PDB file of N, CA and C in Angstrom:
ATOM      1  N   MET O   1      36.057   5.297 -22.797  1.00  0.00           N
ATOM      2  CA  MET O   1      35.417   4.446 -21.638  1.00  0.00           C
ATOM      3  C   MET O   1      35.074   3.392 -22.575  1.00  0.00           C
ATOM      4  N   GLU O   2      35.317   2.252 -21.816  1.00  0.00           N
ATOM      5  CA  GLU O   2      35.075   0.823 -21.402  1.00  0.00           C
ATOM      6  C   GLU O   2      33.826  -0.054 -22.007  1.00  0.00           C
ATOM      7  N   ASN O   3      34.086  -0.782 -22.626  1.00  0.00           N
ATOM      8  CA  ASN O   3      32.711  -1.652 -22.740  1.00  0.00           C
ATOM      9  C   ASN O   3      32.463  -2.601 -21.539  1.00  0.00           C
ATOM     10  N   GLU O   4      31.763  -2.666 -20.969  1.00  0.00           N
ATOM     11  CA  GLU O   4      31.579  -3.410 -19.690  1.00  0.00           C
ATOM     12  C   GLU O   4      30.250  -4.365 -19.853  1.00  0.00           C
ATOM     13  N   PHE O   5      30.517  -5.607 -20.151  1.00  0.00           N
ATOM     14  CA  PHE O   5      29.539  -6.298 -20.095  1.00  0.00           C
ATOM     15  C   PHE O   5      29.480  -7.153 -18.886  1.00  0.00           C
ATOM     16  N   ILE O   6      27.951  -7.684 -19.069  1.00  0.00           N
ATOM     17  CA  ILE O   6      27.528  -8.218 -18.076  1.00  0.00           C
ATOM     18  C   ILE O   6      27.620  -9.566 -18.100  1.00  0.00           C
ATOM     19  N   HIS O   7      28.129 -10.334 -16.654  1.00  0.00           N
ATOM     20  CA  HIS O   7      28.922 -11.843 -17.241  1.00  0.00           C
ATOM     21  C   HIS O   7      27.310 -11.955 -16.420  1.00  0.00           C
ATOM     22  N   SER O   8      26.919 -13.574 -17.452  1.00  0.00           N
ATOM     23  CA  SER O   8      25.920 -14.289 -17.296  1.00  0.00           C
ATOM     24  C   SER O   8      26.554 -15.193 -17.386  1.00  0.00           C
ATOM     25  N   PRO O   9      26.350 -16.476 -16.017  1.00  0.00           N
ATOM     26  CA  PRO O   9      26.347 -17.676 -15.700  1.00  0.00           C
ATOM     27  C   PRO O   9      26.680 -18.303 -17.096  1.00  0.00           C
ATOM     28  N   SER O  10      27.515 -19.560 -17.043  1.00  0.00           N
ATOM     29  CA  SER O  10      27.822 -20.237 -18.566  1.00  0.00           C
ATOM     30  C   SER O  10      27.211 -21.453 -18.107  1.00  0.00           C
ATOM     31  N   TYR O  11      26.181 -21.774 -18.334  1.00  0.00           N
ATOM     32  CA  TYR O  11      25.756 -23.512 -18.780  1.00  0.00           C
ATOM     33  C   TYR O  11      26.315 -24.457 -19.629  1.00  0.00           C
ATOM     34  N   THR O  12      26.498 -25.373 -19.086  1.00  0.00           N
ATOM     35  CA  THR O  12      27.063 -26.446 -19.954  1.00  0.00           C
ATOM     36  C   THR O  12      25.737 -27.479 -20.072  1.00  0.00           C
ATOM     37  N   SER O  13      25.151 -27.664 -19.551  1.00  0.00           N
ATOM     38  CA  SER O  13      24.120 -29.058 -19.320  1.00  0.00           C
ATOM     39  C   SER O  13      22.631 -28.276 -18.817  1.00  0.00           C
ATOM     40  N   LEU O  14      21.634 -29.355 -19.122  1.00  0.00           N
ATOM     41  CA  LEU O  14      20.246 -28.727 -18.925  1.00  0.00           C
ATOM     42  C   LEU O  14      19.901 -29.160 -17.550  1.00  0.00           C
ATOM     43  N   THR O  15      20.681 -29.929 -16.683  1.00  0.00           N
ATOM     44  CA  THR O  15      20.653 -30.198 -15.634  1.00  0.00           C
ATOM     45  C   THR O  15      21.194 -28.870 -14.564  1.00  0.00           C
ATOM     46  N   GLN O  16      21.817 -28.324 -15.237  1.00  0.00           N
ATOM     47  CA  GLN O  16      22.317 -27.433 -14.325  1.00  0.00           C
ATOM     48  C   GLN O  16      21.478 -25.848 -14.943  1.00  0.00           C
ATOM     49  N   ILE O  17      20.950 -25.863 -15.647  1.00  0.00           N
ATOM     50  CA  ILE O  17      19.742 -24.846 -16.149  1.00  0.00           C
ATOM     51  C   ILE O  17      18.289 -25.144 -15.085  1.00  0.00           C
ATOM     52  N   ARG O  18      18.461 -26.465 -14.711  1.00  0.00           N
ATOM     53  CA  ARG O  18      17.296 -26.841 -14.285  1.00  0.00           C
ATOM     54  C   ARG O  18      17.704 -26.375 -12.870  1.00  0.00           C
ATOM     55  N   ALA O  19      18.785 -27.094 -12.150  1.00  0.00           N
ATOM     56  CA  ALA O  19      18.819 -26.707 -10.782  1.00  0.00           C
ATOM     57  C   ALA O  19      19.365 -25.070 -10.736  1.00  0.00           C
ATOM     58  N   LYS O  20      19.348 -24.546 -11.080  1.00  0.00           N
ATOM     59  CA  LYS O  20      19.335 -23.136 -11.140  1.00  0.00           C
ATOM     60  C   LYS O  20      17.798 -22.926 -10.910  1.00  0.00           C
ATOM     61  N   LYS O  21      16.895 -22.759 -12.242  1.00  0.00           N
ATOM     62  CA  LYS O  21      15.513 -22.795 -12.132  1.00  0.00           C
ATOM     63  C   LYS O  21      14.799 -23.149 -10.939  1.00  0.00           C
ATOM     64  N   GLU O  22      14.827 -24.287 -10.198  1.00  0.00           N
ATOM     65  CA  GLU O  22      14.416 -24.583  -8.812  1.00  0.00           C
ATOM     66  C   GLU O  22      15.106 -23.906  -7.703  1.00  0.00           C
ATOM     67  N   ALA O  23      16.052 -23.245  -8.024  1.00  0.00           N
ATOM     68  CA  ALA O  23      16.870 -22.860  -6.622  1.00  0.00           C
ATOM     69  C   ALA O  23      15.921 -21.143  -6.697  1.00  0.00           C
ATOM     70  N   VAL O  24      15.810 -20.748  -8.114  1.00  0.00           N
ATOM     71  CA  VAL O  24      14.871 -19.301  -8.156  1.00  0.00           C
ATOM     72  C   VAL O  24      13.758 -19.536  -8.026  1.00  0.00           C
ATOM     73  N   ARG O  25      12.886 -20.780  -8.056  1.00  0.00           N
ATOM     74  CA  ARG O  25      11.983 -21.109  -7.987  1.00  0.00           C
ATOM     75  C   ARG O  25      11.373 -20.480  -6.165  1.00  0.00           C
ATOM     76  N   LYS O  26      12.379 -21.748  -5.553  1.00  0.00           N
ATOM     77  CA  LYS O  26      12.214 -21.839  -4.237  1.00  0.00           C
ATOM     78  C   LYS O  26      12.410 -20.682  -3.371  1.00  0.00           C
ATOM     79  N   GLN O  27      13.435 -19.655  -3.950  1.00  0.00           N
ATOM     80  CA  GLN O  27      13.942 -18.176  -3.154  1.00  0.00           C
ATOM     81  C   GLN O  27      12.465 -17.199  -3.441  1.00  0.00           C
ATOM     82  N   ILE O  28      11.750 -17.291  -4.984  1.00  0.00           N
ATOM     83  CA  ILE O  28      10.189 -16.887  -4.735  1.00  0.00           C
ATOM     84  C   ILE O  28       9.623 -17.428  -4.173  1.00  0.00           C
ATOM     85  N   VAL O  29       9.376 -18.453  -4.016  1.00  0.00           N
ATOM     86  CA  VAL O  29       8.455 -19.044  -2.808  1.00  0.00           C
ATOM     87  C   VAL O  29       8.216 -18.418  -1.353  1.00  0.00           C
ATOM     88  N   GLU O  30       9.588 -18.422  -1.025  1.00  0.00           N
ATOM     89  CA  GLU O  30      10.039 -17.752   0.103  1.00  0.00           C
ATOM     90  C   GLU O  30       9.620 -16.539   0.052  1.00  0.00           C
ATOM     91  N   GLU O  31       9.638 -15.717  -0.516  1.00  0.00           N
ATOM     92  CA  GLU O  31       9.934 -14.277  -0.653  1.00  0.00           C
ATOM     93  C   GLU O  31       8.406 -14.138  -0.722  1.00  0.00           C
ATOM     94  N   GLU O  32       7.382 -15.046  -1.516  1.00  0.00           N
ATOM     95  CA  GLU O  32       6.363 -14.950  -1.738  1.00  0.00           C
ATOM     96  C   GLU O  32       5.749 -14.891  -0.240  1.00  0.00           C
ATOM     97  N   ASP O  33       6.083 -16.145   0.971  1.00  0.00           N
ATOM     98  CA  ASP O  33       5.532 -16.119   1.857  1.00  0.00           C
ATOM     99  C   ASP O  33       5.855 -15.181   2.908  1.00  0.00           C
ATOM    100  N   LYS O  34       6.841 -14.303   3.135  1.00  0.00           N
ATOM    101  CA  LYS O  34       7.480 -13.387   3.580  1.00  0.00           C
ATOM    102  C   LYS O  34       6.324 -12.152   2.919  1.00  0.00           C
ATOM    103  N   VAL O  35       6.076 -11.952   2.223  1.00  0.00           N
ATOM    104  CA  VAL O  35       5.016 -10.783   1.661  1.00  0.00           C
ATOM    105  C   VAL O  35       3.845 -11.113   2.543  1.00  0.00           C
ATOM    106  N   ARG O  36       3.312 -11.986   2.026  1.00  0.00           N
ATOM    107  CA  ARG O  36       2.122 -12.672   2.801  1.00  0.00           C
ATOM    108  C   ARG O  36       1.563 -12.418   4.332  1.00  0.00           C
ATOM    109  N   VAL O  37       2.689 -13.299   4.861  1.00  0.00           N
ATOM    110  CA  VAL O  37       2.636 -12.650   6.273  1.00  0.00           C
ATOM    111  C   VAL O  37       2.740 -11.192   6.563  1.00  0.00           C
ATOM    112  N   LEU O  38       3.398 -10.508   6.224  1.00  0.00           N
ATOM    113  CA  LEU O  38       3.188  -9.074   6.442  1.00  0.00           C
ATOM    114  C   LEU O  38       2.137  -8.239   5.717  1.00  0.00           C
ATOM    115  N   TRP O  39       1.593  -8.507   4.492  1.00  0.00           N
ATOM    116  CA  TRP O  39       0.569  -8.361   4.136  1.00  0.00           C
ATOM    117  C   TRP O  39      -0.376  -8.701   5.366  1.00  0.00           C
ATOM    118  N   ASP O  40      -0.721  -9.457   5.764  1.00  0.00           N
ATOM    119  CA  ASP O  40      -1.861 -10.360   6.443  1.00  0.00           C
ATOM    120  C   ASP O  40      -1.667  -9.318   8.044  1.00  0.00           C
ATOM    121  N   LYS O  41      -0.477  -9.225   8.522  1.00  0.00           N
ATOM    122  CA  LYS O  41      -0.275  -8.707   9.623  1.00  0.00           C
ATOM    123  C   LYS O  41      -0.591  -7.347   9.275  1.00  0.00           C
ATOM    124  N   LEU O  42      -0.385  -6.489   8.912  1.00  0.00           N
ATOM    125  CA  LEU O  42      -0.678  -4.958   8.239  1.00  0.00           C
ATOM    126  C   LEU O  42      -2.417  -4.850   7.631  1.00  0.00           C
ATOM    127  N   PHE O  43      -2.623  -5.795   7.486  1.00  0.00           N
ATOM    128  CA  PHE O  43      -4.242  -5.875   7.243  1.00  0.00           C
ATOM    129  C   PHE O  43      -5.628  -6.194   7.968  1.00  0.00           C
ATOM    130  N   SER O  44      -5.079  -7.156   9.219  1.00  0.00           N
ATOM    131  CA  SER O  44      -5.799  -7.930   9.894  1.00  0.00           C
ATOM    132  C   SER O  44      -6.431  -7.241  11.199  1.00  0.00           C
ATOM    133  N   PRO O  45      -7.669  -7.536  11.403  1.00  0.00           N
ATOM    134  CA  PRO O  45      -7.952  -6.637  12.587  1.00  0.00           C
ATOM    135  C   PRO O  45      -7.539  -6.758  13.947  1.00  0.00           C
ATOM    136  N   ASN O  46      -7.321  -5.360  14.826  1.00  0.00           N
ATOM    137  CA  ASN O  46      -7.032  -5.789  16.102  1.00  0.00           C
ATOM    138  C   ASN O  46      -7.995  -6.702  16.571  1.00  0.00           C
ATOM    139  N   ASP O  47      -7.461  -7.372  17.740  1.00  0.00           N
ATOM    140  CA  ASP O  47      -8.045  -7.890  18.435  1.00  0.00           C
ATOM    141  C   ASP O  47      -9.200  -7.254  19.390  1.00  0.00           C
ATOM    142  N   LYS O  48     -10.425  -6.937  19.281  1.00  0.00           N
ATOM    143  CA  LYS O  48     -11.494  -5.807  20.011  1.00  0.00           C
ATOM    144  C   LYS O  48     -11.628  -6.684  21.366  1.00  0.00           C
ATOM    145  N   GLU O  49     -11.435  -8.152  21.567  1.00  0.00           N
ATOM    146  CA  GLU O  49     -11.625  -8.501  22.883  1.00  0.00           C
ATOM    147  C   GLU O  49     -10.982  -7.979  23.900  1.00  0.00           C
ATOM    148  N   ASN O  50      -9.572  -8.008  23.822  1.00  0.00           N
ATOM    149  CA  ASN O  50      -8.456  -7.736  24.501  1.00  0.00           C
ATOM    150  C   ASN O  50      -8.044  -6.236  24.743  1.00  0.00           C
ATOM    151  N   THR O  51      -8.823  -5.149  23.861  1.00  0.00           N
ATOM    152  CA  THR O  51      -7.975  -4.052  24.454  1.00  0.00           C
ATOM    153  C   THR O  51      -9.273  -3.490  25.163  1.00  0.00           C
ATOM    154  N   SER O  52      -8.756  -2.418  26.162  1.00  0.00           N
ATOM    155  CA  SER O  52      -9.625  -1.968  27.277  1.00  0.00           C
ATOM    156  C   SER O  52     -10.545  -0.862  26.438  1.00  0.00           C
ATOM    157  N   PRO O  53     -11.698  -0.534  27.343  1.00  0.00           N
ATOM    158  CA  PRO O  53     -12.362   0.606  26.397  1.00  0.00           C
ATOM    159  C   PRO O  53     -11.940   1.969  26.196  1.00  0.00           C
ATOM    160  N   SER O  54     -11.122   2.379  26.576  1.00  0.00           N
ATOM    161  CA  SER O  54     -10.167   3.536  26.495  1.00  0.00           C
ATOM    162  C   SER O  54      -9.578   3.697  25.166  1.00  0.00           C
ATOM    163  N   LYS O  55      -9.279   2.362  24.970  1.00  0.00           N
ATOM    164  CA  LYS O  55      -8.398   2.060  23.489  1.00  0.00           C
ATOM    165  C   LYS O  55      -9.222   1.947  22.947  1.00  0.00           C
ATOM    166  N   ARG O  56     -10.379   1.386  22.573  1.00  0.00           N
ATOM    167  CA  ARG O  56     -11.114   1.241  21.581  1.00  0.00           C
ATOM    168  C   ARG O  56     -11.946   3.146  21.411  1.00  0.00           C
ATOM    169  N   ILE O  57     -12.349   3.763  22.453  1.00  0.00           N
ATOM    170  CA  ILE O  57     -12.604   5.006  22.297  1.00  0.00           C
ATOM    171  C   ILE O  57     -11.559   5.688  21.593  1.00  0.00           C
ATOM    172  N   SER O  58     -10.705   5.375  22.110  1.00  0.00           N
ATOM    173  CA  SER O  58      -9.449   6.414  21.500  1.00  0.00           C
ATOM    174  C   SER O  58      -8.956   6.013  19.841  1.00  0.00           C
ATOM    175  N   ASP O  59      -9.153   4.786  19.519  1.00  0.00           N
ATOM    176  CA  ASP O  59      -9.439   4.336  18.497  1.00  0.00           C
ATOM    177  C   ASP O  59     -10.436   5.107  17.429  1.00  0.00           C
ATOM    178  N   MET O  60     -11.867   5.113  17.739  1.00  0.00           N
ATOM    179  CA  MET O  60     -12.712   5.845  17.222  1.00  0.00           C
ATOM    180  C   MET O  60     -12.968   6.989  17.107  1.00  0.00           C
ATOM    181  N   VAL O  61     -12.115   7.782  17.793  1.00  0.00           N
ATOM    182  CA  VAL O  61     -11.304   8.873  17.699  1.00  0.00           C
ATOM    183  C   VAL O  61     -10.882   9.381  16.798  1.00  0.00           C
ATOM    184  N   SER O  62      -9.639   8.732  16.776  1.00  0.00           N
ATOM    185  CA  SER O  62      -8.365   8.894  15.654  1.00  0.00           C
ATOM    186  C   SER O  62      -9.330   8.617  14.440  1.00  0.00           C
ATOM    187  N   THR O  63     -10.034   7.959  14.246  1.00  0.00           N
ATOM    188  CA  THR O  63     -10.439   7.642  12.741  1.00  0.00           C
ATOM    189  C   THR O  63     -11.622   8.625  12.332  1.00  0.00           C
ATOM    190  N   GLY O  64     -12.386   8.611  13.729  1.00  0.00           N
ATOM    191  CA  GLY O  64     -13.127   9.847  12.858  1.00  0.00           C
ATOM    192  C   GLY O  64     -12.344  11.673  12.527  1.00  0.00           C
ATOM    193  N   ILE O  65     -11.334  11.703  13.728  1.00  0.00           N
ATOM    194  CA  ILE O  65     -10.411  12.652  13.186  1.00  0.00           C
ATOM    195  C   ILE O  65      -9.981  12.519  11.647  1.00  0.00           C
ATOM    196  N   SER O  66      -9.643  11.542  11.162  1.00  0.00           N
ATOM    197  CA  SER O  66      -8.931  11.288   9.929  1.00  0.00           C
ATOM    198  C   SER O  66     -10.121  11.383   8.986  1.00  0.00           C
ATOM    199  N   VAL O  67     -11.470  11.006   8.948  1.00  0.00           N
ATOM    200  CA  VAL O  67     -11.850  11.224   8.060  1.00  0.00           C
ATOM    201  C   VAL O  67     -12.336  12.321   8.531  1.00  0.00           C
ATOM    202  N   ALA O  68     -12.254  13.664   8.997  1.00  0.00           N
ATOM    203  CA  ALA O  68     -12.629  14.657   9.227  1.00  0.00           C
ATOM    204  C   ALA O  68     -11.876  15.436   7.999  1.00  0.00           C
ATOM    205  N   ASP O  69     -10.626  15.156   8.417  1.00  0.00           N
ATOM    206  CA  ASP O  69      -9.085  15.419   7.713  1.00  0.00           C
ATOM    207  C   ASP O  69      -9.574  15.054   6.467  1.00  0.00           C
ATOM    208  N   THR O  70      -9.982  14.372   6.369  1.00  0.00           N
ATOM    209  CA  THR O  70      -9.591  13.768   4.678  1.00  0.00           C
ATOM    210  C   THR O  70     -10.790  14.365   3.956  1.00  0.00           C
ATOM    211  N   LEU O  71     -11.929  14.829   4.907  1.00  0.00           N
ATOM    212  CA  LEU O  71     -12.930  15.984   4.249  1.00  0.00           C
ATOM    213  C   LEU O  71     -12.527  17.281   3.803  1.00  0.00           C
ATOM    214  N   ILE O  72     -11.894  17.773   4.925  1.00  0.00           N
ATOM    215  CA  ILE O  72     -11.369  19.076   4.765  1.00  0.00           C
ATOM    216  C   ILE O  72     -10.329  19.307   3.759  1.00  0.00           C
ATOM    217  N   LEU O  73      -9.663  18.384   3.381  1.00  0.00           N
ATOM    218  CA  LEU O  73      -8.755  18.240   2.460  1.00  0.00           C
ATOM    219  C   LEU O  73      -9.201  18.690   0.523  1.00  0.00           C
ATOM    220  N   GLY O  74      -9.972  17.330   1.167  1.00  0.00           N
ATOM    221  CA  GLY O  74     -10.488  17.087  -0.452  1.00  0.00           C
ATOM    222  C   GLY O  74     -11.242  18.476  -0.624  1.00  0.00           C
ATOM    223  N   TRP O  75     -12.025  19.270   0.402  1.00  0.00           N
ATOM    224  CA  TRP O  75     -12.889  20.387   0.119  1.00  0.00           C
ATOM    225  C   TRP O  75     -12.050  21.335  -0.439  1.00  0.00           C
ATOM    226  N   LYS O  76     -11.015  21.505   0.397  1.00  0.00           N
ATOM    227  CA  LYS O  76      -9.980  22.471   0.236  1.00  0.00           C
ATOM    228  C   LYS O  76      -9.302  21.742  -1.551  1.00  0.00           C
ATOM    229  N   LEU O  77      -8.984  21.059  -1.733  1.00  0.00           N
ATOM    230  CA  LEU O  77      -8.400  20.718  -2.855  1.00  0.00           C
ATOM    231  C   LEU O  77      -9.281  20.790  -4.242  1.00  0.00           C
ATOM    232  N   TYR O  78     -10.674  20.766  -4.414  1.00  0.00           N
ATOM    233  CA  TYR O  78     -11.730  21.353  -4.904  1.00  0.00           C
ATOM    234  C   TYR O  78     -11.939  22.851  -5.083  1.00  0.00           C
ATOM    235  N   ARG O  79     -12.258  23.443  -3.957  1.00  0.00           N
ATOM    236  CA  ARG O  79     -12.212  24.948  -4.147  1.00  0.00           C
ATOM    237  C   ARG O  79     -10.863  25.352  -4.776  1.00  0.00           C
ATOM    238  N   LYS O  80      -9.559  25.173  -4.629  1.00  0.00           N
ATOM    239  CA  LYS O  80      -8.582  25.249  -5.389  1.00  0.00           C
ATOM    240  C   LYS O  80      -8.689  25.037  -6.753  1.00  0.00           C
ATOM    241  N   PHE O  81      -8.903  23.817  -7.459  1.00  0.00           N
ATOM    242  CA  PHE O  81      -8.926  23.781  -8.395  1.00  0.00           C
ATOM    243  C   PHE O  81     -10.216  23.784  -9.334  1.00  0.00           C
ATOM    244  N   THR O  82     -10.822  23.720  -8.525  1.00  0.00           N
ATOM    245  CA  THR O  82     -12.447  24.179  -9.441  1.00  0.00           C
ATOM    246  C   THR O  82     -12.654  25.780  -9.746  1.00  0.00           C
ATOM    247  N   GLY O  83     -12.243  26.456  -8.334  1.00  0.00           N
ATOM    248  CA  GLY O  83     -13.121  27.919  -8.067  1.00  0.00           C
ATOM    249  C   GLY O  83     -14.090  28.410  -7.835  1.00  0.00           C
ATOM    250  N   LYS O  84     -14.767  27.166  -7.577  1.00  0.00           N
ATOM    251  CA  LYS O  84     -16.460  27.188  -7.526  1.00  0.00           C
ATOM    252  C   LYS O  84     -16.340  26.723  -5.668  1.00  0.00           C
ATOM    253  N   PRO O  85     -17.207  27.166  -5.215  1.00  0.00           N
ATOM    254  CA  PRO O  85     -17.735  26.668  -3.818  1.00  0.00           C
ATOM    255  C   PRO O  85     -18.655  24.862  -3.861  1.00  0.00           C
ATOM    256  N   LEU O  86     -18.626  24.468  -2.891  1.00  0.00           N
ATOM    257  CA  LEU O  86     -18.796  22.989  -3.281  1.00  0.00           C
ATOM    258  C   LEU O  86     -20.594  23.150  -3.120  1.00  0.00           C
ATOM    259  N   LEU O  87     -21.334  24.211  -2.432  1.00  0.00           N
ATOM    260  CA  LEU O  87     -22.692  24.198  -2.369  1.00  0.00           C
ATOM    261  C   LEU O  87     -23.151  25.472  -2.792  1.00  0.00           C
ATOM    262  N   LYS O  88     -23.808  25.884  -3.473  1.00  0.00           N
ATOM    263  CA  LYS O  88     -24.758  27.285  -4.124  1.00  0.00           C
ATOM    264  C   LYS O  88     -25.714  27.950  -3.296  1.00  0.00           C
ATOM    265  N   PHE O  89     -25.847  28.605  -2.177  1.00  0.00           N
ATOM    266  CA  PHE O  89     -26.515  29.352  -1.362  1.00  0.00           C
ATOM    267  C   PHE O  89     -27.046  30.495  -2.267  1.00  0.00           C
ATOM    268  N   LYS O  90     -28.377  30.294  -2.350  1.00  0.00           N
ATOM    269  CA  LYS O  90     -29.362  31.406  -3.229  1.00  0.00           C
ATOM    270  C   LYS O  90     -29.311  32.841  -1.843  1.00  0.00           C
ATOM    271  N   SER O  91     -29.323  34.109  -2.335  1.00  0.00           N
ATOM    272  CA  SER O  91     -29.221  34.744  -1.602  1.00  0.00           C
ATOM    273  C   SER O  91     -30.633  35.683  -1.363  1.00  0.00           C
ATOM    274  N   TRP O  92     -31.290  35.567   0.063  1.00  0.00           N
ATOM    275  CA  TRP O  92     -32.266  35.838   0.077  1.00  0.00           C
ATOM    276  C   TRP O  92     -32.380  37.490   0.562  1.00  0.00           C
ATOM    277  N   PHE O  93     -31.472  38.247   0.422  1.00  0.00           N
ATOM    278  CA  PHE O  93     -31.313  39.658   0.739  1.00  0.00           C
ATOM    279  C   PHE O  93     -31.900  40.688  -0.770  1.00  0.00           C
TER     280      PHE O  93
END
């Protein structure tokens, strides 16, 4: 098995190092801007004024179903891992 060395660029002066550092810094700033745009697009609220009433109702129904599904999943996981019921009812009989 051969030893493979990672070849790093060799710099002969401080100006070359500064130029490389500045190029990397510009690349980082550009990537941060791209991430910021994508993040804002992902978490920005929808334009409620431009949507139809049926779209708003379907969004509310979808959100309600998601909340109910989350609650059911949490209840099932709680019961599975603890073995206890979530609420204790006393028997009146």
